[in-house]
Amino acid sequence: MTATQADATTAKGREESDGTPVRTTGSHRRPVRYGFALLGGIQMTLIFTLASLAVPLPRIGAELRLDRADLILLSAAYGLTFAGLLLLGGRLADRYGGRRILTTGLLVFGAASALAPLTPGYEALLAARFGQGVGAALVAPAAMALLRSLFPEPAAYGRAMATWGGLSVLGATAGNLLSGAIAAATSWRGTFAVPIAAALAALLLAPRLLPATPPERGRALDLPGALLATAGITLASLGLVLTDAHPWLSAPVLLPLLAGIALLAAFGVLERRTADPLLPPDFLRDGRRALGLAAIGLTAAGTATVFVLLSLSFQQGRGWDELRTSAAFVPFAAALLASGRLAGPLIGRYGPGRVTAAGLGTAAAGLGLLAATGLDASVPYAYGLLPGLLLLPAGGALSFAGGAVLATDGVPAHRAGLAGGVLNTAMELGPTVILAALLTLGGDPVSLAVAAALFAALAGVTIRARQPGRVSASGA
């Protein structure tokens, strides 16, 4: 190799002995895996924050003297603004550059997280949770836009997404595990220390580990579409959330639900007539992408359903405290980690479609076992609940990983932020829409049995669909 060739190789980057790509940042070469680890940690923190109030919610209610409706809204506030603003966040990331929007979102997310534990009452805490969701809606799609910049080659991007898909369900599990332990050791206010620390660390490391992606100046923001989508998703989600505290035909449910549906219908009409739409209609016409998004939304909903029902059953039915409730989910987390490690190699060998179908089927078996127990307090944990708590996360990790690859397969670089917004919207709306519907069906066994049937049905549809090409290697 000549000196000129060597210089050119250094300018583009190199590979370490294990095949990990290394990019050049100034005079320092930093492995891409460091940037991936940072983005993955950010994604896990966003989902951790979504689940972090689930276990300590009864203590918050007792301290602030809140009724059930207040607690439901407090728990859902973060997800409402998170889901409602994700499409706009994706467009902003594509328009102004991923790192700039990521940094802006981290500032908003970190500031709201810092204010939350200082709030004196319910209204201020609710506003802080809404603020966290606004920041997260900017951060999540920007992180995926940056992920595409780190892995520009389709095969490498597919491997990265196979790992990325399992990070969200891992973050939700960590939220349930750690929040209970932190609340038991300190108070529920201590659970906000995790997002505060993560936001500060990410703000310090982002300029060093993440590329400054160039903005696309020629793209319009489609503000009318953004307003319709945000208002429609938020209002419809709010109506569904309130079904747990009010009848379906009551004004608190019907008014926001019908208004949200009408606004989303108007959004759909507008997008077909806009030259540069916020959500291009052709983006969701790909059948594989639709199946991937459905798998992600359903898996998120199934996991959330089990967390909610079991947390209530353990604390109210069995009389367990927060720490013991969190400890009961440790095997869940272990199975999730083990399955997540296998997801990349399995996708590389069998393709994302087959792995997604296998994961959905395995999760359906876990939900079916839990439904058979009825979550009765007299059922022993070790052999009554534990088998289902192992099968559900083992399948969920596979369906999340495979679904993430299907949902982003063939997405061009200039739509990476859009893909991130749509993927995270499915992840947020899944628990909101499906969980709300499941909890109104009757008892816990019925909810779990219907969830198991939905998983099995989607597994059958996915395995019959045309399968995309395999991911060429086993890890990011």
Tab-separated table of C-alpha atoms in Angstrom:
chain	number	residue	atom	x	y	z
A	1	MET	CA	0.000	0.000	0.000
A	2	THR	CA	1.331	3.424	-0.934
A	3	ALA	CA	1.464	6.347	1.480
A	4	THR	CA	-1.402	7.998	-0.376
A	5	GLN	CA	-3.530	4.857	-0.105
A	6	ALA	CA	-2.735	4.547	3.568
A	7	ASP	CA	-3.786	8.160	4.158
A	8	ALA	CA	-7.035	7.560	2.302
A	9	THR	CA	-7.735	4.460	4.362
A	10	THR	CA	-7.125	6.385	7.583
A	11	ALA	CA	-9.418	9.198	6.451
A	12	LYS	CA	-12.293	6.800	5.793
A	13	GLY	CA	-11.789	4.648	8.847
A	14	ARG	CA	-10.531	1.150	9.483
A	15	GLU	CA	-11.569	-2.122	11.064
A	16	GLU	CA	-10.251	-3.618	14.250
A	17	SER	CA	-9.132	-7.232	14.405
A	18	ASP	CA	-12.649	-8.312	15.396
A	19	GLY	CA	-14.185	-6.593	12.396
A	20	THR	CA	-15.653	-3.644	14.300
A	21	PRO	CA	-15.667	-0.508	12.125
A	22	VAL	CA	-13.784	2.493	13.458
A	23	ARG	CA	-14.494	6.027	12.343
A	24	THR	CA	-12.116	8.948	12.536
A	25	THR	CA	-12.999	11.911	14.754
A	26	GLY	CA	-10.372	14.600	14.412
A	27	SER	CA	-7.046	13.054	15.335
A	28	HIS	CA	-8.687	10.260	17.358
A	29	ARG	CA	-10.110	7.018	16.036
A	30	ARG	CA	-13.110	5.841	17.982
A	31	PRO	CA	-14.861	2.517	17.405
A	32	VAL	CA	-18.411	2.814	16.165
A	33	ARG	CA	-19.466	0.493	18.971
A	34	TYR	CA	-18.844	3.317	21.484
A	35	GLY	CA	-21.329	5.508	19.660
A	36	PHE	CA	-23.757	2.596	19.430
A	37	ALA	CA	-23.405	1.950	23.173
A	38	LEU	CA	-24.191	5.603	23.892
A	39	LEU	CA	-27.266	5.629	21.645
A	40	GLY	CA	-28.421	2.297	23.059
A	41	GLY	CA	-28.071	3.603	26.604
A	42	ILE	CA	-30.118	6.663	25.677
A	43	GLN	CA	-32.889	4.514	24.161
A	44	MET	CA	-32.990	2.274	27.234
A	45	THR	CA	-33.240	5.338	29.478
A	46	LEU	CA	-36.202	6.716	27.533
A	47	ILE	CA	-38.115	3.451	27.964
A	48	PHE	CA	-36.896	3.075	31.562
A	49	THR	CA	-38.503	6.432	32.286
A	50	LEU	CA	-41.765	5.252	30.745
A	51	ALA	CA	-41.942	2.304	33.170
A	52	SER	CA	-40.247	3.866	36.186
A	53	LEU	CA	-43.425	4.926	38.020
A	54	ALA	CA	-45.286	1.618	37.614
A	55	VAL	CA	-44.118	-0.028	40.836
A	56	PRO	CA	-43.967	3.058	43.148
A	57	LEU	CA	-47.303	4.437	41.886
A	58	PRO	CA	-49.278	3.295	44.979
A	59	ARG	CA	-46.808	5.137	47.230
A	60	ILE	CA	-47.113	8.306	45.119
A	61	GLY	CA	-50.881	8.110	45.392
A	62	ALA	CA	-50.744	7.759	49.168
A	63	GLU	CA	-48.275	10.627	49.610
A	64	LEU	CA	-50.019	13.083	47.285
A	65	ARG	CA	-53.547	11.841	48.115
A	66	LEU	CA	-54.454	11.015	44.533
A	67	ASP	CA	-57.400	9.004	43.276
A	68	ARG	CA	-57.202	6.290	40.618
A	69	ALA	CA	-57.885	8.629	37.683
A	70	ASP	CA	-55.076	10.977	38.772
A	71	LEU	CA	-52.639	8.084	39.061
A	72	ILE	CA	-53.563	6.759	35.623
A	73	LEU	CA	-53.001	10.155	34.016
A	74	LEU	CA	-49.728	10.627	35.903
A	75	SER	CA	-48.487	7.260	34.721
A	76	ALA	CA	-49.536	7.940	31.117
A	77	ALA	CA	-48.470	11.603	30.845
A	78	TYR	CA	-44.943	10.839	29.695
A	79	GLY	CA	-46.136	8.426	27.027
A	80	LEU	CA	-48.828	10.804	25.750
A	81	THR	CA	-46.441	13.589	24.753
A	82	PHE	CA	-43.758	11.080	23.772
A	83	ALA	CA	-46.046	9.325	21.275
A	84	GLY	CA	-47.798	12.495	20.113
A	85	LEU	CA	-44.643	14.369	19.110
A	86	LEU	CA	-42.559	11.521	17.666
A	87	LEU	CA	-43.432	12.122	14.004
A	88	LEU	CA	-42.510	15.786	14.352
A	89	GLY	CA	-39.322	14.776	16.181
A	90	GLY	CA	-38.395	12.508	13.295
A	91	ARG	CA	-38.900	15.263	10.736
A	92	LEU	CA	-36.854	17.710	12.829
A	93	ALA	CA	-34.006	15.173	13.051
A	94	ASP	CA	-33.999	14.696	9.277
A	95	ARG	CA	-34.335	18.448	8.672
A	96	TYR	CA	-31.803	19.886	11.136
A	97	GLY	CA	-29.443	16.983	11.806
A	98	GLY	CA	-29.591	14.145	14.295
A	99	ARG	CA	-27.005	15.319	16.797
A	100	ARG	CA	-28.428	18.833	17.070
A	101	ILE	CA	-31.957	17.546	17.775
A	102	LEU	CA	-30.618	14.836	20.095
A	103	THR	CA	-28.819	17.466	22.177
A	104	THR	CA	-31.892	19.722	22.272
A	105	GLY	CA	-34.074	16.837	23.348
A	106	LEU	CA	-31.635	15.747	26.040
A	107	LEU	CA	-31.653	19.261	27.494
A	108	VAL	CA	-35.467	19.268	27.690
A	109	PHE	CA	-35.608	15.695	28.997
A	110	GLY	CA	-32.903	16.303	31.598
A	111	ALA	CA	-34.416	19.584	32.813
A	112	ALA	CA	-37.876	18.033	33.239
A	113	SER	CA	-36.349	15.022	35.020
A	114	ALA	CA	-34.499	17.355	37.404
A	115	LEU	CA	-37.665	19.319	38.198
A	116	ALA	CA	-39.843	16.242	38.798
A	117	PRO	CA	-38.429	15.194	42.215
A	118	LEU	CA	-38.591	18.813	43.433
A	119	THR	CA	-42.280	19.250	42.673
A	120	PRO	CA	-44.495	19.930	45.711
A	121	GLY	CA	-47.723	18.495	44.340
A	122	TYR	CA	-49.614	16.620	41.665
A	123	GLU	CA	-49.995	19.359	39.052
A	124	ALA	CA	-46.279	20.210	38.968
A	125	LEU	CA	-45.315	16.528	38.836
A	126	LEU	CA	-47.753	15.966	35.980
A	127	ALA	CA	-46.245	18.914	34.070
A	128	ALA	CA	-42.740	17.506	34.610
A	129	ARG	CA	-43.834	14.142	33.209
A	130	PHE	CA	-45.301	15.870	30.157
A	131	GLY	CA	-41.982	17.722	29.763
A	132	GLN	CA	-40.015	14.479	29.909
A	133	GLY	CA	-42.160	13.159	27.069
A	134	VAL	CA	-41.493	16.238	24.926
A	135	GLY	CA	-37.753	15.756	25.317
A	136	ALA	CA	-37.981	12.022	24.642
A	137	ALA	CA	-39.941	12.653	21.430
A	138	LEU	CA	-36.984	14.661	20.114
A	139	VAL	CA	-34.310	12.282	21.374
A	140	ALA	CA	-35.676	8.920	20.174
A	141	PRO	CA	-35.922	9.578	16.394
A	142	ALA	CA	-32.706	11.611	16.448
A	143	ALA	CA	-30.926	8.631	18.004
A	144	MET	CA	-32.090	6.401	15.166
A	145	ALA	CA	-31.017	8.978	12.568
A	146	LEU	CA	-27.558	8.961	14.158
A	147	LEU	CA	-27.585	5.179	14.230
A	148	ARG	CA	-28.019	5.202	10.462
A	149	SER	CA	-25.064	7.584	10.172
A	150	LEU	CA	-22.904	5.236	12.251
A	151	PHE	CA	-23.894	2.240	10.104
A	152	PRO	CA	-24.373	3.491	6.516
A	153	GLU	CA	-24.019	0.026	4.972
A	154	PRO	CA	-27.365	-1.832	4.802
A	155	ALA	CA	-25.985	-5.079	6.251
A	156	ALA	CA	-24.306	-3.321	9.171
A	157	TYR	CA	-27.439	-1.260	9.806
A	158	GLY	CA	-29.533	-4.431	9.836
A	159	ARG	CA	-27.235	-6.001	12.426
A	160	ALA	CA	-27.420	-2.845	14.527
A	161	MET	CA	-31.219	-2.855	14.403
A	162	ALA	CA	-31.311	-6.514	15.447
A	163	THR	CA	-29.607	-5.443	18.675
A	164	TRP	CA	-31.498	-2.154	18.956
A	165	GLY	CA	-34.858	-3.902	18.923
A	166	GLY	CA	-34.192	-5.659	22.222
A	167	LEU	CA	-32.993	-2.556	24.050
A	168	SER	CA	-36.452	-1.061	24.505
A	169	VAL	CA	-38.013	-4.055	26.225
A	170	LEU	CA	-34.837	-4.303	28.320
A	171	GLY	CA	-35.271	-0.655	29.326
A	172	ALA	CA	-38.891	-1.319	30.341
A	173	THR	CA	-37.800	-4.292	32.429
A	174	ALA	CA	-35.056	-2.260	34.081
A	175	GLY	CA	-37.624	0.431	34.871
A	176	ASN	CA	-39.761	-2.048	36.762
A	177	LEU	CA	-36.807	-3.686	38.515
A	178	LEU	CA	-34.828	-0.623	39.566
A	179	SER	CA	-37.695	1.733	40.328
A	180	GLY	CA	-39.050	-0.550	42.998
A	181	ALA	CA	-35.628	-1.026	44.570
A	182	ILE	CA	-34.851	2.713	44.478
A	183	ALA	CA	-38.249	3.652	45.881
A	184	ALA	CA	-37.869	1.116	48.692
A	185	ALA	CA	-34.373	2.389	49.576
A	186	THR	CA	-35.128	6.123	49.294
A	187	SER	CA	-38.465	7.364	47.972
A	188	TRP	CA	-40.297	7.494	44.660
A	189	ARG	CA	-38.534	10.795	43.986
A	190	GLY	CA	-35.236	8.930	43.827
A	191	THR	CA	-36.324	7.105	40.659
A	192	PHE	CA	-35.732	10.319	38.689
A	193	ALA	CA	-31.995	10.123	39.436
A	194	VAL	CA	-31.535	7.616	36.596
A	195	PRO	CA	-32.834	9.828	33.730
A	196	ILE	CA	-31.024	12.864	35.185
A	197	ALA	CA	-27.672	11.051	35.281
A	198	ALA	CA	-28.189	9.495	31.852
A	199	ALA	CA	-29.066	12.846	30.253
A	200	LEU	CA	-25.998	14.546	31.726
A	201	ALA	CA	-23.678	11.731	30.623
A	202	ALA	CA	-25.147	11.718	27.112
A	203	LEU	CA	-24.776	15.486	26.755
A	204	LEU	CA	-21.085	15.214	27.679
A	205	LEU	CA	-20.329	12.233	25.442
A	206	ALA	CA	-22.429	13.008	22.365
A	207	PRO	CA	-20.017	15.565	20.794
A	208	ARG	CA	-17.145	13.086	21.182
A	209	LEU	CA	-18.787	9.864	20.044
A	210	LEU	CA	-21.527	10.845	17.588
A	211	PRO	CA	-21.183	12.337	14.100
A	212	ALA	CA	-22.506	15.804	13.288
A	213	THR	CA	-25.022	14.779	10.620
A	214	PRO	CA	-25.658	17.475	7.992
A	215	PRO	CA	-29.109	19.120	7.866
A	216	GLU	CA	-31.342	18.903	4.793
A	217	ARG	CA	-32.198	22.527	4.129
A	218	GLY	CA	-34.563	21.846	1.266
A	219	ARG	CA	-37.152	19.978	3.325
A	220	ALA	CA	-40.310	21.602	4.668
A	221	LEU	CA	-41.472	20.856	8.212
A	222	ASP	CA	-45.158	20.267	7.318
A	223	LEU	CA	-46.312	22.114	10.441
A	224	PRO	CA	-50.052	21.613	9.732
A	225	GLY	CA	-49.466	17.875	9.511
A	226	ALA	CA	-47.361	17.942	12.672
A	227	LEU	CA	-50.091	19.759	14.604
A	228	LEU	CA	-52.805	17.377	13.410
A	229	ALA	CA	-50.743	14.261	14.138
A	230	THR	CA	-49.647	15.465	17.576
A	231	ALA	CA	-53.125	16.550	18.666
A	232	GLY	CA	-54.789	13.479	17.159
A	233	ILE	CA	-52.446	10.911	18.716
A	234	THR	CA	-52.428	12.661	22.093
A	235	LEU	CA	-56.217	13.083	22.357
A	236	ALA	CA	-57.033	9.572	21.111
A	237	SER	CA	-54.471	8.076	23.480
A	238	LEU	CA	-55.822	10.114	26.375
A	239	GLY	CA	-59.335	8.856	25.705
A	240	LEU	CA	-58.118	5.251	25.707
A	241	VAL	CA	-56.100	5.759	28.889
A	242	LEU	CA	-59.163	7.116	30.698
A	243	THR	CA	-61.196	3.964	29.922
A	244	ASP	CA	-59.596	2.419	32.999
A	245	ALA	CA	-61.275	5.004	35.241
A	246	HIS	CA	-64.437	5.853	33.226
A	247	PRO	CA	-66.946	3.864	31.108
A	248	TRP	CA	-66.336	3.706	27.377
A	249	LEU	CA	-69.481	5.738	26.622
A	250	SER	CA	-68.770	8.477	29.164
A	251	ALA	CA	-67.879	12.035	28.139
A	252	PRO	CA	-64.302	11.928	29.572
A	253	VAL	CA	-63.560	9.006	27.218
A	254	LEU	CA	-65.647	9.772	24.126
A	255	LEU	CA	-64.805	13.462	23.735
A	256	PRO	CA	-60.994	13.131	23.460
A	257	LEU	CA	-61.227	9.780	21.676
A	258	LEU	CA	-63.571	10.975	18.906
A	259	ALA	CA	-61.737	14.290	18.575
A	260	GLY	CA	-58.427	12.449	18.241
A	261	ILE	CA	-59.807	10.086	15.594
A	262	ALA	CA	-61.212	13.013	13.607
A	263	LEU	CA	-57.886	14.849	13.726
A	264	LEU	CA	-55.986	11.730	12.629
A	265	ALA	CA	-58.406	11.299	9.710
A	266	ALA	CA	-57.754	14.910	8.718
A	267	PHE	CA	-54.028	14.231	9.008
A	268	GLY	CA	-54.347	11.302	6.599
A	269	VAL	CA	-56.181	13.447	4.038
A	270	LEU	CA	-53.653	16.275	4.366
A	271	GLU	CA	-50.654	13.968	3.903
A	272	ARG	CA	-51.986	12.777	0.556
A	273	ARG	CA	-52.190	16.362	-0.695
A	274	THR	CA	-48.926	17.742	0.690
A	275	ALA	CA	-45.866	17.894	-1.550
A	276	ASP	CA	-43.455	16.961	1.259
A	277	PRO	CA	-45.617	15.182	3.879
A	278	LEU	CA	-44.623	14.501	7.463
A	279	LEU	CA	-45.525	10.814	6.982
A	280	PRO	CA	-45.392	9.844	3.298
A	281	PRO	CA	-48.292	7.453	2.552
A	282	ASP	CA	-45.983	5.032	0.746
A	283	PHE	CA	-43.865	4.594	3.883
A	284	LEU	CA	-46.391	2.252	5.502
A	285	ARG	CA	-47.455	0.420	2.340
A	286	ASP	CA	-44.564	-2.029	2.593
A	287	GLY	CA	-46.137	-5.163	4.060
A	288	ARG	CA	-42.969	-6.219	5.882
A	289	ARG	CA	-42.659	-2.804	7.506
A	290	ALA	CA	-46.287	-2.953	8.632
A	291	LEU	CA	-45.731	-6.420	10.133
A	292	GLY	CA	-42.599	-5.245	11.931
A	293	LEU	CA	-44.409	-2.259	13.427
A	294	ALA	CA	-47.346	-4.475	14.437
A	295	ALA	CA	-44.973	-6.918	16.148
A	296	ILE	CA	-43.268	-4.091	18.048
A	297	GLY	CA	-46.559	-2.528	19.141
A	298	LEU	CA	-48.094	-5.837	20.205
A	299	THR	CA	-44.981	-6.998	22.069
A	300	ALA	CA	-44.775	-3.687	23.930
A	301	ALA	CA	-48.465	-4.000	24.822
A	302	GLY	CA	-48.147	-7.602	25.996
A	303	THR	CA	-45.145	-6.793	28.161
A	304	ALA	CA	-46.863	-3.742	29.648
A	305	THR	CA	-50.002	-5.753	30.364
A	306	VAL	CA	-48.060	-8.366	32.322
A	307	PHE	CA	-46.100	-5.723	34.235
A	308	VAL	CA	-49.271	-3.861	35.227
A	309	LEU	CA	-51.302	-6.928	36.180
A	310	LEU	CA	-48.511	-8.679	38.039
A	311	SER	CA	-47.385	-5.545	39.888
A	312	LEU	CA	-50.938	-5.072	41.149
A	313	SER	CA	-51.343	-8.775	41.919
A	314	PHE	CA	-48.083	-8.989	43.867
A	315	GLN	CA	-48.706	-5.848	45.927
A	316	GLN	CA	-52.469	-5.986	46.388
A	317	GLY	CA	-53.184	-9.712	46.180
A	318	ARG	CA	-50.090	-11.166	47.851
A	319	GLY	CA	-49.200	-8.199	50.056
A	320	TRP	CA	-45.633	-7.915	48.737
A	321	ASP	CA	-43.663	-4.680	49.125
A	322	GLU	CA	-42.013	-2.786	46.272
A	323	LEU	CA	-38.632	-4.472	46.659
A	324	ARG	CA	-40.051	-7.990	46.582
A	325	THR	CA	-42.261	-7.078	43.640
A	326	SER	CA	-39.235	-5.862	41.691
A	327	ALA	CA	-37.271	-8.982	42.655
A	328	ALA	CA	-40.021	-11.163	41.190
A	329	PHE	CA	-39.152	-9.782	37.739
A	330	VAL	CA	-35.443	-10.697	37.945
A	331	PRO	CA	-35.958	-14.029	36.070
A	332	PHE	CA	-37.897	-12.039	33.454
A	333	ALA	CA	-34.862	-9.801	32.959
A	334	ALA	CA	-32.469	-12.774	32.818
A	335	ALA	CA	-34.523	-14.498	30.123
A	336	LEU	CA	-34.726	-11.242	28.209
A	337	LEU	CA	-30.957	-10.778	28.244
A	338	ALA	CA	-30.275	-14.363	27.191
A	339	SER	CA	-32.755	-14.215	24.323
A	340	GLY	CA	-31.501	-10.805	23.257
A	341	ARG	CA	-27.988	-12.206	22.872
A	342	LEU	CA	-29.330	-14.862	20.514
A	343	ALA	CA	-31.508	-12.542	18.434
A	344	GLY	CA	-28.763	-11.184	16.163
A	345	PRO	CA	-27.270	-14.571	15.188
A	346	LEU	CA	-30.742	-16.044	14.642
A	347	ILE	CA	-31.788	-13.157	12.403
A	348	GLY	CA	-28.538	-13.514	10.499
A	349	ARG	CA	-29.245	-17.198	9.900
A	350	TYR	CA	-33.009	-17.383	9.435
A	351	GLY	CA	-34.050	-13.835	8.537
A	352	PRO	CA	-36.052	-11.280	10.554
A	353	GLY	CA	-39.483	-12.540	9.494
A	354	ARG	CA	-39.031	-16.072	10.791
A	355	VAL	CA	-37.388	-14.879	13.999
A	356	THR	CA	-40.215	-12.392	14.600
A	357	ALA	CA	-42.817	-15.133	14.095
A	358	ALA	CA	-40.948	-17.496	16.432
A	359	GLY	CA	-40.705	-14.781	19.078
A	360	LEU	CA	-44.416	-13.965	18.853
A	361	GLY	CA	-45.308	-17.645	19.153
A	362	THR	CA	-43.064	-18.123	22.193
A	363	ALA	CA	-44.489	-15.031	23.866
A	364	ALA	CA	-48.018	-16.291	23.135
A	365	ALA	CA	-47.189	-19.515	24.997
A	366	GLY	CA	-45.931	-17.503	27.987
A	367	LEU	CA	-49.067	-15.354	28.069
A	368	GLY	CA	-51.215	-18.474	27.778
A	369	LEU	CA	-49.525	-20.036	30.802
A	370	LEU	CA	-50.052	-16.869	32.843
A	371	ALA	CA	-53.702	-16.766	31.762
A	372	ALA	CA	-54.152	-20.362	32.925
A	373	THR	CA	-53.066	-19.419	36.460
A	374	GLY	CA	-55.473	-16.496	36.591
A	375	LEU	CA	-52.750	-14.695	38.582
A	376	ASP	CA	-54.406	-16.171	41.658
A	377	ALA	CA	-52.579	-15.239	44.859
A	378	SER	CA	-52.714	-18.868	45.977
A	379	VAL	CA	-50.757	-20.054	42.931
A	380	PRO	CA	-47.106	-20.640	43.865
A	381	TYR	CA	-44.747	-18.264	42.138
A	382	ALA	CA	-41.998	-20.810	41.428
A	383	TYR	CA	-43.937	-23.225	39.257
A	384	GLY	CA	-47.191	-21.332	38.719
A	385	LEU	CA	-45.986	-18.000	37.348
A	386	LEU	CA	-42.286	-18.460	36.636
A	387	PRO	CA	-42.641	-20.553	33.414
A	388	GLY	CA	-44.764	-17.844	31.814
A	389	LEU	CA	-42.414	-15.141	33.091
A	390	LEU	CA	-39.563	-16.881	31.287
A	391	LEU	CA	-41.279	-17.641	27.991
A	392	LEU	CA	-42.779	-14.162	27.522
A	393	PRO	CA	-39.476	-12.228	27.630
A	394	ALA	CA	-37.645	-14.928	25.664
A	395	GLY	CA	-40.145	-14.490	22.840
A	396	GLY	CA	-40.493	-10.745	23.311
A	397	ALA	CA	-36.784	-10.104	22.786
A	398	LEU	CA	-36.874	-12.013	19.503
A	399	SER	CA	-40.023	-10.316	18.214
A	400	PHE	CA	-38.706	-6.856	19.142
A	401	ALA	CA	-35.372	-7.506	17.406
A	402	GLY	CA	-36.893	-9.054	14.300
A	403	GLY	CA	-39.646	-6.442	14.165
A	404	ALA	CA	-37.126	-3.600	14.338
A	405	VAL	CA	-35.232	-5.046	11.354
A	406	LEU	CA	-38.452	-5.516	9.363
A	407	ALA	CA	-39.653	-1.990	10.191
A	408	THR	CA	-36.432	-0.330	9.014
A	409	ASP	CA	-35.525	-2.635	6.115
A	410	GLY	CA	-34.741	-0.595	3.006
A	411	VAL	CA	-35.277	2.814	4.652
A	412	PRO	CA	-33.092	5.439	2.884
A	413	ALA	CA	-30.732	7.580	4.959
A	414	HIS	CA	-32.802	10.766	4.503
A	415	ARG	CA	-35.769	9.017	6.144
A	416	ALA	CA	-33.881	7.590	9.123
A	417	GLY	CA	-35.430	10.084	11.532
A	418	LEU	CA	-38.887	9.325	10.134
A	419	ALA	CA	-38.272	5.594	10.619
A	420	GLY	CA	-37.239	6.256	14.204
A	421	GLY	CA	-40.349	8.320	14.843
A	422	VAL	CA	-42.692	5.697	13.373
A	423	LEU	CA	-40.981	2.795	15.167
A	424	ASN	CA	-41.119	4.528	18.532
A	425	THR	CA	-44.717	5.613	17.897
A	426	ALA	CA	-45.678	1.958	17.456
A	427	MET	CA	-43.798	1.154	20.649
A	428	GLU	CA	-45.633	3.862	22.603
A	429	LEU	CA	-49.108	3.463	21.096
A	430	GLY	CA	-49.088	-0.330	21.436
A	431	PRO	CA	-49.345	-0.306	25.220
A	432	THR	CA	-51.724	2.681	25.188
A	433	VAL	CA	-54.234	1.295	22.680
A	434	ILE	CA	-54.005	-2.458	23.206
A	435	LEU	CA	-53.462	-2.353	26.966
A	436	ALA	CA	-56.473	-0.072	27.414
A	437	ALA	CA	-58.611	-2.450	25.355
A	438	LEU	CA	-57.372	-5.566	27.166
A	439	LEU	CA	-58.022	-4.160	30.625
A	440	THR	CA	-61.674	-3.476	29.764
A	441	LEU	CA	-62.406	-7.077	28.736
A	442	GLY	CA	-62.998	-8.373	32.240
A	443	GLY	CA	-60.754	-10.271	34.620
A	444	ASP	CA	-57.001	-10.733	34.335
A	445	PRO	CA	-57.209	-14.261	32.818
A	446	VAL	CA	-59.401	-12.981	29.971
A	447	SER	CA	-57.035	-10.089	29.236
A	448	LEU	CA	-54.017	-12.405	29.131
A	449	ALA	CA	-55.800	-15.047	27.053
A	450	VAL	CA	-56.856	-12.487	24.435
A	451	ALA	CA	-53.310	-11.112	24.351
A	452	ALA	CA	-51.986	-14.648	23.787
A	453	ALA	CA	-54.436	-15.130	20.908
A	454	LEU	CA	-53.355	-11.852	19.286
A	455	PHE	CA	-49.686	-12.882	19.520
A	456	ALA	CA	-50.398	-16.276	17.986
A	457	ALA	CA	-52.458	-14.757	15.156
A	458	LEU	CA	-49.756	-12.216	14.261
A	459	ALA	CA	-47.127	-14.980	14.374
A	460	GLY	CA	-49.145	-16.914	11.795
A	461	VAL	CA	-49.494	-13.883	9.519
A	462	THR	CA	-45.799	-13.054	9.807
A	463	ILE	CA	-44.536	-16.536	8.976
A	464	ARG	CA	-46.730	-16.601	5.849
A	465	ALA	CA	-45.519	-13.215	4.613
A	466	ARG	CA	-42.788	-12.839	2.014
A	467	GLN	CA	-39.510	-13.006	3.888
A	468	PRO	CA	-36.796	-10.338	3.365
A	469	GLY	CA	-33.158	-11.206	2.979
A	470	ARG	CA	-31.068	-12.337	5.893
A	471	VAL	CA	-28.863	-10.109	7.960
A	472	SER	CA	-25.338	-11.103	7.067
A	473	ALA	CA	-23.728	-11.236	10.491
A	474	SER	CA	-24.568	-11.721	14.075
A	475	GLY	CA	-24.048	-8.474	15.886
A	476	ALA	CA	-23.734	-4.743	15.653
